């Protein structure tokens, strides 16, 4: 089982590799690179908002974002060969704990409507779909989970 830990700036290159590998299959489906593939993660690492799953190497990433008084699970990425092992579920649980510790009563996220596996995955973890909207040129599906 992978251990979870906070990311350090020296993890940045590997974190970006994991994100690219996790989201690359969606490029053709969406018609462009998914937003997490081009995100800047150094600020989130320095702020202590990145949780990693690691065995011999980093296999999963959860990035949290504070937006006003809300906390968002901004990115969840697990290497394709590790998906289905429970790593993502453990990262989401750790993100929920982080949100609670930082005063949140709910955790929010959005996913791309074309990422159909996510549309059933997040509800299995207790998230409820709240709405859909076009944002930054992407079709987004928004979810919230009460903590």
Tab-separated table of C-alpha atoms in Angstrom:
chain	number	residue	atom	x	y	z
A	1	UNK	CA	0.000	0.000	0.000
A	2	UNK	CA	1.283	3.442	-0.902
A	3	UNK	CA	2.032	5.853	1.902
A	4	UNK	CA	0.623	9.361	1.777
A	5	UNK	CA	2.740	12.435	2.458
A	6	UNK	CA	2.950	16.139	1.748
A	7	UNK	CA	4.772	17.104	-1.416
A	8	UNK	CA	8.104	18.898	-1.341
A	9	UNK	CA	9.392	21.175	-4.068
A	10	UNK	CA	11.908	18.494	-5.112
A	11	UNK	CA	8.867	16.330	-6.049
A	12	UNK	CA	7.673	18.825	-8.666
A	13	UNK	CA	9.084	17.101	-11.772
A	14	UNK	CA	7.711	13.684	-10.792
A	15	UNK	CA	4.360	15.191	-9.769
A	16	UNK	CA	4.058	16.763	-13.217
A	17	UNK	CA	4.946	13.412	-14.850
A	18	UNK	CA	2.174	11.666	-12.893
A	19	UNK	CA	-0.356	14.344	-13.836
A	20	UNK	CA	0.609	14.168	-17.521
A	21	UNK	CA	0.386	10.361	-17.545
A	22	UNK	CA	-2.983	10.349	-15.769
A	23	UNK	CA	-4.588	12.955	-18.025
A	24	UNK	CA	-2.937	12.170	-21.397
A	25	UNK	CA	-5.620	9.628	-22.424
A	26	UNK	CA	-8.226	12.408	-22.288
A	27	UNK	CA	-6.469	14.733	-24.750
A	28	UNK	CA	-8.032	13.077	-27.780
A	29	UNK	CA	-11.456	12.736	-26.124
A	30	UNK	CA	-11.597	16.400	-25.086
A	31	UNK	CA	-9.860	17.683	-28.198
A	32	UNK	CA	-7.160	19.526	-26.257
A	33	UNK	CA	-4.892	19.036	-23.259
A	34	UNK	CA	-6.810	18.762	-19.979
A	35	UNK	CA	-6.160	21.805	-17.772
A	36	UNK	CA	-4.215	19.907	-15.045
A	37	UNK	CA	-1.535	19.016	-17.603
A	38	UNK	CA	-0.595	22.690	-17.886
A	39	UNK	CA	-1.192	23.815	-14.301
A	40	UNK	CA	1.499	25.378	-12.122
A	41	UNK	CA	2.016	23.252	-8.988
A	42	UNK	CA	5.008	24.855	-7.241
A	43	UNK	CA	2.845	27.401	-5.394
A	44	UNK	CA	0.520	24.692	-4.081
A	45	UNK	CA	3.500	22.601	-2.947
A	46	UNK	CA	5.038	25.548	-1.094
A	47	UNK	CA	1.664	26.253	0.568
A	48	UNK	CA	1.342	22.643	1.778
A	49	UNK	CA	-1.688	21.912	-0.405
A	50	UNK	CA	-0.363	18.848	-2.273
A	51	UNK	CA	-0.676	15.266	-1.023
A	52	UNK	CA	1.278	12.471	-2.709
A	53	UNK	CA	0.830	8.712	-2.784
A	54	UNK	CA	4.176	6.964	-2.902
A	55	UNK	CA	5.482	3.410	-2.957
A	56	UNK	CA	8.951	3.205	-4.473
A	57	UNK	CA	7.978	6.284	-6.488
A	58	UNK	CA	5.162	8.826	-6.567
A	59	UNK	CA	2.053	7.193	-8.028
A	60	UNK	CA	-0.712	9.664	-7.196
A	61	UNK	CA	-1.335	13.330	-6.498
A	62	UNK	CA	-4.088	15.375	-4.839
A	63	UNK	CA	-3.872	19.157	-5.094
A	64	UNK	CA	-6.091	21.347	-2.929
A	65	UNK	CA	-7.017	24.931	-3.626
A	66	UNK	CA	-8.398	27.569	-1.286
A	67	UNK	CA	-10.800	29.855	-3.149
A	68	UNK	CA	-12.145	32.481	-0.803
A	69	UNK	CA	-13.840	30.520	1.973
A	70	UNK	CA	-14.124	27.323	-0.086
A	71	UNK	CA	-11.715	24.418	-0.427
A	72	UNK	CA	-11.516	22.619	-3.750
A	73	UNK	CA	-9.907	19.358	-4.785
A	74	UNK	CA	-8.263	20.983	-7.782
A	75	UNK	CA	-6.463	17.949	-9.207
A	76	UNK	CA	-6.612	14.219	-8.515
A	77	UNK	CA	-4.194	12.183	-10.635
A	78	UNK	CA	-3.151	8.535	-10.340
A	79	UNK	CA	-0.788	6.741	-12.709
A	80	UNK	CA	-2.772	4.611	-15.179
A	81	UNK	CA	-1.124	1.368	-14.013
A	82	UNK	CA	-2.118	2.092	-10.411
A	83	UNK	CA	-5.702	3.209	-11.066
A	84	UNK	CA	-8.238	0.900	-9.431
A	85	UNK	CA	-5.905	0.073	-6.522
A	86	UNK	CA	-7.556	2.432	-4.020
A	87	UNK	CA	-4.847	5.080	-4.315
A	88	UNK	CA	-7.258	7.732	-5.584
A	89	UNK	CA	-9.790	6.935	-2.876
A	90	UNK	CA	-7.100	7.270	-0.199
A	91	UNK	CA	-5.950	10.568	-1.681
A	92	UNK	CA	-9.531	11.893	-1.676
A	93	UNK	CA	-9.932	10.837	1.984
A	94	UNK	CA	-6.686	12.645	2.833
A	95	UNK	CA	-7.935	15.718	0.948
A	96	UNK	CA	-11.155	15.606	2.973
A	97	UNK	CA	-9.127	15.441	6.197
A	98	UNK	CA	-7.009	18.383	5.047
A	99	UNK	CA	-10.151	20.387	4.235
A	100	UNK	CA	-11.677	19.622	7.659
A	101	UNK	CA	-8.454	20.612	9.422
A	102	UNK	CA	-8.591	23.899	7.540
A	103	UNK	CA	-12.153	24.663	8.626
A	104	UNK	CA	-14.156	23.470	5.631
A	105	UNK	CA	-17.613	21.975	5.991
A	106	UNK	CA	-17.582	20.718	2.433
A	107	UNK	CA	-15.126	19.849	-0.306
A	108	UNK	CA	-15.792	20.941	-3.870
A	109	UNK	CA	-14.391	19.791	-7.189
A	110	UNK	CA	-15.103	19.768	-10.868
A	111	UNK	CA	-14.233	17.353	-13.613
A	112	UNK	CA	-14.520	17.411	-17.361
A	113	UNK	CA	-17.823	16.057	-18.678
A	114	UNK	CA	-15.859	13.876	-21.133
A	115	UNK	CA	-14.142	12.089	-18.229
A	116	UNK	CA	-17.118	9.778	-17.821
A	117	UNK	CA	-15.469	7.462	-15.264
A	118	UNK	CA	-15.232	10.418	-12.887
A	119	UNK	CA	-18.969	11.045	-13.197
A	120	UNK	CA	-19.635	7.761	-11.370
A	121	UNK	CA	-16.442	7.681	-9.276
A	122	UNK	CA	-17.021	10.845	-7.265
A	123	UNK	CA	-20.648	10.006	-6.338
A	124	UNK	CA	-19.418	6.624	-5.019
A	125	UNK	CA	-17.199	8.640	-2.648
A	126	UNK	CA	-20.165	10.684	-1.416
A	127	UNK	CA	-19.944	13.689	-3.738
A	128	UNK	CA	-23.139	15.115	-5.219
A	129	UNK	CA	-23.314	16.743	-8.621
A	130	UNK	CA	-24.392	20.367	-8.208
A	131	UNK	CA	-24.334	21.753	-11.738
A	132	UNK	CA	-22.674	21.791	-15.141
A	133	UNK	CA	-21.115	24.762	-16.882
A	134	UNK	CA	-18.655	25.738	-19.583
A	135	UNK	CA	-15.503	27.180	-17.979
A	136	UNK	CA	-12.203	28.147	-19.615
A	137	UNK	CA	-13.341	26.378	-22.782
A	138	UNK	CA	-14.054	23.077	-20.994
A	139	UNK	CA	-17.400	21.412	-20.202
A	140	UNK	CA	-17.273	21.055	-16.412
A	141	UNK	CA	-19.319	18.972	-13.994
A	142	UNK	CA	-19.267	20.350	-10.446
A	143	UNK	CA	-19.498	18.236	-7.287
A	144	UNK	CA	-19.704	18.950	-3.548
A	145	UNK	CA	-19.314	16.662	-0.547
A	146	UNK	CA	-20.427	17.620	2.944
A	147	UNK	CA	-17.701	16.850	5.469
